[in-house]
Coordinates of C-alpha atoms in Angstrom, one line a residue:
M9 CA 82.6 78.4 120.5
E10 CA 82.4 82.0 121.7
N11 CA 84.3 83.2 118.6
T12 CA 81.9 81.3 116.4
R13 CA 78.9 82.9 118.1
I14 CA 80.3 86.4 117.8
L15 CA 80.9 85.9 114.1
D16 CA 77.5 84.3 113.5
V17 CA 75.7 87.2 115.2
A18 CA 77.7 89.8 113.1
L19 CA 77.0 88.0 109.8
R20 CA 73.3 87.6 110.6
K21 CA 73.1 91.4 111.3
L22 CA 74.8 92.0 107.9
G23 CA 72.6 89.6 106.1
I24 CA 75.5 87.4 105.0
E25 CA 74.9 83.6 105.0
E26 CA 78.4 82.4 104.5
L27 CA 82.0 83.8 104.2
N28 CA 83.9 83.1 101.0
A29 CA 87.1 81.0 100.9
M30 CA 89.4 84.0 101.3
Q31 CA 87.5 85.4 104.3
K32 CA 87.3 82.0 106.0
C33 CA 91.1 81.5 105.6
A34 CA 91.8 85.0 107.0
V35 CA 89.6 84.5 110.0
E36 CA 91.1 81.1 110.9
H37 CA 94.7 82.4 110.3
C38 CA 94.1 85.4 112.7
R39 CA 92.8 83.0 115.4
D40 CA 96.2 81.2 115.4
N41 CA 98.5 84.2 114.5
N42 CA 98.9 87.7 115.7
S43 CA 99.3 89.3 112.2
M44 CA 98.7 88.8 108.5
V45 CA 99.4 90.4 105.1
L46 CA 96.4 89.7 102.9
L47 CA 96.5 90.2 99.2
S48 CA 93.1 89.7 97.5
P49 CA 91.4 91.2 94.4
T50 CA 89.2 94.3 94.8
G51 CA 85.6 93.3 95.4
S52 CA 86.4 90.1 97.1
G53 CA 85.4 91.2 100.6
K54 CA 88.7 92.1 102.3
T55 CA 87.0 94.5 104.7
L56 CA 85.1 91.7 106.5
A57 CA 88.3 89.5 106.3
Y58 CA 89.9 91.8 108.9
L59 CA 86.8 93.3 110.7
L60 CA 85.6 89.9 111.8
P61 CA 88.8 88.7 113.5
M62 CA 89.2 92.2 115.0
L63 CA 85.7 91.9 116.5
E64 CA 86.8 88.7 118.2
R65 CA 89.7 90.4 119.9
L66 CA 87.9 93.4 121.4
D67 CA 86.9 93.8 125.1
A68 CA 83.8 95.9 125.6
A69 CA 84.7 96.6 129.2
A70 CA 88.1 98.1 128.4
G71 CA 86.6 101.6 127.7
A72 CA 89.5 102.6 125.4
V73 CA 90.7 102.4 121.9
Q74 CA 92.1 98.9 121.2
A75 CA 92.5 99.0 117.4
V76 CA 93.4 101.6 114.8
I77 CA 92.7 101.2 111.1
I78 CA 94.7 103.4 108.7
V79 CA 93.2 104.1 105.3
P80 CA 94.3 106.4 102.4
S81 CA 91.0 108.2 101.9
R82 CA 88.1 109.6 103.8
E83 CA 85.7 107.7 101.5
L84 CA 87.2 104.4 102.6
A85 CA 87.1 105.5 106.3
K86 CA 83.4 106.2 106.0
Q87 CA 82.7 103.0 104.1
I88 CA 84.4 100.9 106.8
S89 CA 82.5 102.6 109.6
E90 CA 79.2 101.9 107.7
V91 CA 80.1 98.2 107.4
W92 CA 81.0 98.1 111.1
R93 CA 78.0 99.9 112.5
P94 CA 75.4 97.1 112.2
M95 CA 77.8 94.3 113.3
N96 CA 77.9 94.7 117.0
A97 CA 76.6 97.7 119.0
A98 CA 78.8 96.9 122.0
F99 CA 81.9 98.1 120.2
R100 CA 81.9 101.6 118.9
M101 CA 84.0 102.8 115.9
V102 CA 84.8 106.4 115.2
A103 CA 85.9 107.6 111.7
L104 CA 88.5 110.5 111.6
Y105 CA 89.2 112.3 108.4
G106 CA 89.8 115.7 106.9
G107 CA 87.0 117.9 105.5
R108 CA 85.2 118.5 108.8
P109 CA 86.1 120.5 111.9
M110 CA 88.5 118.9 114.4
H111 CA 86.3 119.9 117.4
E112 CA 83.4 117.8 116.1
E113 CA 85.7 114.7 116.0
L114 CA 87.1 115.5 119.4
A115 CA 83.6 115.6 120.9
L116 CA 82.8 112.4 119.1
L117 CA 85.8 110.7 120.6
Q118 CA 85.0 112.0 124.1
N119 CA 81.3 111.1 124.0
S120 CA 81.4 107.7 122.4
S121 CA 84.4 106.0 124.0
P122 CA 85.3 104.0 120.9
C123 CA 87.0 100.6 120.8
V124 CA 88.1 101.2 117.2
V125 CA 89.3 104.2 115.4
V126 CA 89.6 104.4 111.6
G127 CA 91.1 107.3 109.8
T128 CA 93.5 108.9 107.3
P129 CA 97.1 109.3 108.3
G130 CA 97.2 113.1 108.6
R131 CA 94.1 113.3 110.6
L132 CA 95.1 110.5 113.0
I133 CA 98.5 112.2 113.5
D134 CA 96.6 115.5 114.4
H135 CA 94.5 113.7 117.0
L136 CA 97.3 111.6 118.5
T137 CA 99.8 114.5 118.9
K138 CA 97.0 116.4 120.7
G139 CA 96.3 113.4 123.0
A140 CA 92.7 113.1 121.8
F141 CA 92.6 109.4 122.7
S142 CA 94.9 107.0 124.6
T143 CA 96.8 104.3 122.7
E144 CA 97.9 102.4 125.8
L145 CA 95.5 99.5 125.1
C146 CA 95.8 99.7 121.3
K147 CA 97.4 96.4 120.4
L148 CA 96.0 95.9 116.8
L149 CA 97.0 98.0 113.8
V150 CA 95.3 97.6 110.4
I151 CA 96.7 99.2 107.2
D152 CA 94.0 98.9 104.5
E153 CA 95.2 99.6 100.9
F154 CA 98.7 99.3 102.3
D155 CA 100.3 99.7 98.9
K156 CA 98.8 103.2 98.7
C157 CA 99.5 104.1 102.3
L158 CA 103.1 103.1 102.1
E159 CA 104.0 104.4 98.7
M160 CA 106.7 107.1 98.1
G161 CA 105.5 110.5 99.3
F162 CA 103.5 109.0 102.3
C163 CA 106.3 107.1 104.0
D164 CA 107.4 110.0 106.3
E165 CA 103.9 110.6 107.5
M166 CA 103.2 106.8 108.0
Q167 CA 106.5 106.4 109.9
Q168 CA 105.5 109.3 112.2
L169 CA 102.0 107.8 112.7
L170 CA 103.2 104.3 113.5
G171 CA 105.7 105.8 116.0
L172 CA 102.7 107.2 117.8
L173 CA 101.3 103.6 118.3
P174 CA 104.1 102.1 120.4
D175 CA 102.1 99.3 122.0
V176 CA 100.9 97.5 118.8
V177 CA 101.6 93.8 118.8
S178 CA 99.4 92.7 115.9
R179 CA 99.3 94.0 112.3
F180 CA 96.9 93.3 109.5
L181 CA 98.0 94.7 106.1
L182 CA 95.6 94.4 103.2
S183 CA 95.5 95.3 99.5
A184 CA 94.6 94.1 96.1
T185 CA 98.1 94.9 94.8
D186 CA 101.5 94.4 96.4
C187 CA 104.3 96.8 97.2
D188 CA 107.7 96.3 95.6
E189 CA 109.0 96.6 99.2
I190 CA 107.2 97.2 102.5
P191 CA 109.2 99.7 104.6
E192 CA 110.8 98.2 107.7
F193 CA 108.9 100.5 110.1
A194 CA 105.6 98.8 109.0
G195 CA 106.8 95.7 110.9
A196 CA 105.8 93.2 108.3
E197 CA 109.1 91.4 107.7
D198 CA 108.1 88.2 109.4
I199 CA 104.4 88.2 108.8
K200 CA 102.9 85.4 106.8
R201 CA 101.3 86.4 103.5
L202 CA 97.9 85.1 102.4
D203 CA 97.8 85.7 98.6
F204 CA 94.5 85.1 96.9
R205 CA 95.1 87.2 93.8
G206 CA 95.1 84.0 91.6
S207 CA 92.3 82.2 93.4
D208 CA 89.1 80.9 91.9
D209 CA 87.3 83.8 93.6
N210 CA 89.3 86.3 91.5
P211 CA 86.6 88.6 89.9
T212 CA 88.7 89.0 86.7
G213 CA 87.1 85.8 85.6
R214 CA 83.7 87.5 85.8
M215 CA 84.8 90.5 83.7
S216 CA 84.4 90.9 80.0
F217 CA 86.9 93.1 78.3
Y218 CA 86.2 95.4 75.2
K219 CA 87.7 98.2 73.3
V220 CA 86.1 101.0 71.3
T221 CA 88.4 102.2 68.6
T222 CA 88.2 105.8 67.4
V223 CA 90.4 108.8 66.6
H224 CA 91.5 111.3 69.3
E225 CA 89.3 114.1 68.0
E226 CA 86.2 112.0 68.2
R227 CA 86.8 110.2 71.5
L228 CA 84.1 112.2 73.4
Q229 CA 81.6 111.2 70.8
A230 CA 82.8 107.6 71.0
L231 CA 82.3 107.7 74.8
Y232 CA 78.8 109.1 74.3
N233 CA 77.9 106.4 71.8
L234 CA 79.2 103.7 74.2
L235 CA 77.2 105.1 77.1
C236 CA 74.1 105.3 75.0
A237 CA 74.6 101.6 74.5
V238 CA 75.2 100.6 78.1
A239 CA 74.2 103.3 80.6
D240 CA 70.7 102.1 81.4
E241 CA 73.0 100.2 83.9
P242 CA 75.4 102.0 86.2
A243 CA 78.7 102.9 84.6
I244 CA 81.9 104.6 85.9
V245 CA 84.0 106.6 83.5
F246 CA 87.7 107.0 84.6
C247 CA 89.9 109.9 83.5
N248 CA 93.4 110.8 84.5
F249 CA 92.9 114.5 85.2
R250 CA 90.3 116.7 87.0
E251 CA 90.1 119.0 84.0
T252 CA 89.2 116.0 81.8
V253 CA 86.5 114.9 84.3
E254 CA 84.8 118.3 84.0
E255 CA 85.2 118.3 80.2
V256 CA 83.6 114.9 79.9
R257 CA 80.8 115.7 82.5
S258 CA 79.9 118.9 80.6
F259 CA 79.8 117.2 77.2
L260 CA 77.6 114.3 78.5
A261 CA 75.3 116.6 80.4
K262 CA 74.8 118.8 77.4
N263 CA 73.8 115.7 75.5
R264 CA 71.1 114.8 78.1
L265 CA 72.9 112.1 80.1
V266 CA 72.4 112.1 83.8
V267 CA 76.0 112.4 85.2
S268 CA 77.8 112.9 88.5
A269 CA 81.4 114.2 88.5
Y270 CA 83.9 113.2 91.3
H271 CA 87.5 114.4 91.8
G272 CA 89.8 115.8 94.5
A273 CA 89.3 119.5 93.7
L274 CA 85.6 119.3 94.7
E275 CA 84.5 120.5 98.1
Q276 CA 83.8 117.6 100.5
K277 CA 80.0 118.3 100.4
D278 CA 80.1 118.1 96.6
R279 CA 82.1 114.9 96.6
E280 CA 79.6 113.3 99.0
L281 CA 76.7 114.4 96.8
A282 CA 78.3 113.0 93.7
L283 CA 78.7 109.6 95.3
Y284 CA 75.3 109.7 96.8
R285 CA 73.6 110.5 93.5
F286 CA 75.4 107.7 91.8
S287 CA 75.1 105.0 94.5
S288 CA 71.4 105.8 95.1
G289 CA 70.4 105.5 91.4
C290 CA 69.7 109.2 90.9
A291 CA 72.5 109.3 88.3
N292 CA 73.5 106.3 86.2
I293 CA 77.0 107.6 85.2
L294 CA 79.9 108.6 87.4
V295 CA 82.8 110.4 85.8
S296 CA 85.9 110.4 88.0
T297 CA 89.6 110.5 88.4
D298 CA 91.3 107.6 90.1
L299 CA 90.0 108.9 93.4
A300 CA 87.1 106.5 92.8
A301 CA 89.4 103.6 91.9
R302 CA 89.9 102.6 95.5
G303 CA 87.8 102.1 98.6
L304 CA 84.4 102.6 97.1
D305 CA 81.9 99.7 97.3
I306 CA 79.0 100.8 95.2
K307 CA 76.6 98.0 94.4
D308 CA 75.6 96.9 90.9
V309 CA 78.2 98.9 89.0
R310 CA 78.0 97.0 85.7
H311 CA 80.4 98.9 83.5
V312 CA 83.9 100.5 83.9
I313 CA 85.1 102.7 81.1
H314 CA 88.7 103.8 80.7
Y315 CA 88.3 107.1 78.9
Q316 CA 92.0 107.7 79.4
R317 CA 94.3 104.8 79.7
P318 CA 95.5 103.9 83.2
M319 CA 99.1 104.8 84.0
T320 CA 100.0 101.5 85.5
N321 CA 98.8 97.9 85.9
E322 CA 97.9 98.7 89.5
V323 CA 95.6 101.5 88.5
F324 CA 94.0 99.3 85.9
T325 CA 93.4 96.6 88.5
H326 CA 91.8 99.0 91.0
R327 CA 89.7 100.8 88.5
N328 CA 88.3 97.5 87.2
G329 CA 87.6 96.4 90.7
R330 CA 84.7 98.8 91.0
T331 CA 82.7 96.2 89.0
A332 CA 82.3 92.4 89.3
R333 CA 82.2 92.7 93.1
W334 CA 81.3 89.7 95.2
D335 CA 79.6 87.3 92.8
A336 CA 78.5 89.8 90.2
G337 CA 79.8 90.2 86.7
G338 CA 80.9 93.3 84.9
A339 CA 82.3 94.7 81.7
I340 CA 85.5 96.7 81.1
Y341 CA 85.9 99.1 78.1
M342 CA 89.0 100.9 76.8
I343 CA 88.7 103.9 74.5
A344 CA 91.5 103.1 72.0
F345 CA 92.9 104.9 69.0
H346 CA 93.7 103.6 65.6
N347 CA 97.4 102.6 65.1
H348 CA 98.1 103.0 68.9
D349 CA 99.0 99.9 70.9
L350 CA 97.2 99.3 74.2
P351 CA 99.3 98.9 77.4
D352 CA 100.8 95.4 78.0
F353 CA 98.6 94.8 81.0
V354 CA 95.4 95.0 78.9
P355 CA 94.3 91.4 77.9
E356 CA 95.6 90.5 74.5
D357 CA 92.3 89.0 73.4
I358 CA 90.3 92.1 74.1
K359 CA 87.3 92.4 71.7
E360 CA 86.1 95.3 69.7
F361 CA 82.7 96.4 71.2
K362 CA 80.1 96.7 68.4
L363 CA 78.2 99.9 68.9
P364 CA 74.6 99.8 67.7
K365 CA 73.9 101.5 64.4
K366 CA 71.0 103.5 65.9
L367 CA 71.7 105.2 69.2
T368 CA 69.0 105.3 71.9
L369 CA 69.3 107.8 74.7
P370 CA 69.3 105.9 78.1
E371 CA 66.3 106.1 80.3
I372 CA 66.2 109.0 82.8
P373 CA 66.9 107.4 86.3
S374 CA 63.7 106.5 88.1
W375 CA 65.0 108.1 91.3
M376 CA 65.4 111.8 92.0
A377 CA 67.5 113.2 94.9
L378 CA 65.9 115.6 97.4
Y379 CA 67.8 117.8 99.9
I380 CA 66.4 118.1 103.4
G381 CA 67.8 120.9 105.6
K382 CA 68.0 118.9 108.8
G383 CA 70.5 116.3 110.0
K384 CA 72.2 114.5 112.8
R385 CA 72.8 117.6 114.9
D386 CA 69.0 118.1 114.9
K387 CA 68.5 114.6 116.3
I388 CA 67.0 113.5 113.0
S389 CA 67.3 109.8 112.0
R390 CA 66.8 108.0 108.7
G391 CA 63.6 106.6 110.2
D392 CA 62.4 110.1 111.0
I393 CA 63.0 111.1 107.3
A394 CA 61.2 108.1 105.9
G395 CA 58.3 108.6 108.2
F396 CA 58.2 112.4 107.4
L397 CA 58.0 111.6 103.7
M398 CA 55.4 108.9 104.0
K399 CA 53.1 110.8 106.4
K400 CA 53.4 114.4 105.1
A401 CA 54.0 113.8 101.4
Q402 CA 51.8 110.7 101.2
L403 CA 54.6 108.6 99.7
R404 CA 54.5 104.8 99.7
R405 CA 57.4 102.9 101.2
E406 CA 58.5 101.8 97.8
D407 CA 58.7 105.5 96.7
V408 CA 61.4 106.2 99.2
G409 CA 65.0 105.1 98.4
A410 CA 68.4 105.5 99.9
I411 CA 68.8 108.1 102.6
A412 CA 72.2 109.8 103.4
L413 CA 72.3 111.5 106.7
F414 CA 74.9 114.2 107.5
E415 CA 75.5 116.6 110.5
R416 CA 73.4 119.5 109.1
Y417 CA 71.4 118.1 106.2
A418 CA 70.3 114.9 104.5
Y419 CA 69.7 113.5 101.0
V420 CA 66.9 111.2 100.1
A421 CA 66.1 109.4 96.8
V422 CA 62.4 109.6 95.9
K423 CA 60.7 108.0 92.8
R424 CA 60.9 110.7 90.1
S425 CA 57.2 110.2 89.3
A426 CA 56.2 111.2 92.8
A427 CA 58.9 113.8 93.6
R428 CA 57.3 117.0 92.3
E429 CA 54.1 116.5 94.1
A430 CA 56.0 115.5 97.3
I431 CA 57.9 118.8 97.3
K432 CA 54.7 120.7 97.0
L433 CA 53.1 118.8 100.0
L434 CA 56.2 119.3 102.1
N435 CA 56.4 123.0 101.6
G436 CA 56.3 124.6 105.1
E437 CA 56.0 121.2 106.9
K438 CA 58.0 120.3 110.1
I439 CA 60.1 117.2 110.8
K440 CA 60.1 116.4 114.5
G441 CA 58.7 119.8 115.2
L442 CA 61.4 121.6 113.2
K443 CA 60.6 123.5 110.0
T444 CA 62.9 122.5 107.2
V445 CA 63.7 123.1 103.6
V446 CA 62.9 120.3 101.1
E447 CA 64.1 120.9 97.5
P448 CA 65.4 119.0 94.5
V449 CA 69.2 118.5 94.3
R450 CA 70.7 120.2 91.3
G451 CA 73.2 117.8 89.7

């Protein structure tokens, strides 16, 4: 009864009425078993499938870390902490990842006394070898996207990290794709597998597959034509290389499309901005390497475009998983070449997408991103920012969109029709008594 109450409260705070079949099975399995290996398609809700049973196992009075979640990217670490935050205020979670100073994370660990830590392998090793938090009460280990975390090249790091967690007795391993072999040090030999990849909830059934056939020299134009046909709805364009991402972004921007670029060579601040502009509706196209193929849960992505063909079936699966999430549908497009076969993992019955004879430039997004030069370190909250905009810039509530709050600054989406006047009215104004800069974000 107590378990049911804890889950009901968490789901109510998240605004979720009912778990899907996979999530219900995972929760019930974890109540009767210490560990699980869960395989389920991208977008099916795996994060909740392990956070909810984790929530049932925590003791708020313990005052120490009781669970560690290992993830392959900082974006996934941040996303998990955002899902966790509203679930239950009694259990604090801290996210640890590269791209920000260690001393800030050390202060966070010391001041918040987290029950759960989520982080990337390298950063977790850094903290554990420095004794930043005790693992004595850490009994639960989660490896999210375990196929990525345990692949060749990361095994030595993962083996070192798991060796620093000697008291773990329960393991949750999760992914959309399986490993050929899970290393022995992961301790998954005798763990029951819950495999939902072929279930009725598989989002592949909600995806439509298309190809756009062209010649290599005209593929940029073919991509542009396709985006003109679909990009009034959010679309992600996947490339294999950083240089290609920049080439595509430059071409599309010169042709008056509103685009964000995302890849590993960007500074952390620029990566955060790229994702913010896309997820907030300030840009309707995201061009990315496979860095965006995992761990990002961006709502309402309707189209995934493979500008360059994925290297493997696993990459194809994870790219496609950025659309058709939860109960939504989505469309997948391959840029194909005449007289070139598509990879075996592409559906055989893929249809040719018929481009309209007359191209129409997509509408400019109705939202515009503004930069505000104050953040968490200034004791500024999202509510403070919304109030500042409505009071000082005379904006209506519906004119203020998504707010992203960082340590030293914030971004806020404002209706484009009201943004220019808002910037004028905010010139020289103070937020919570602090003078700040408010200016449009240059994409």
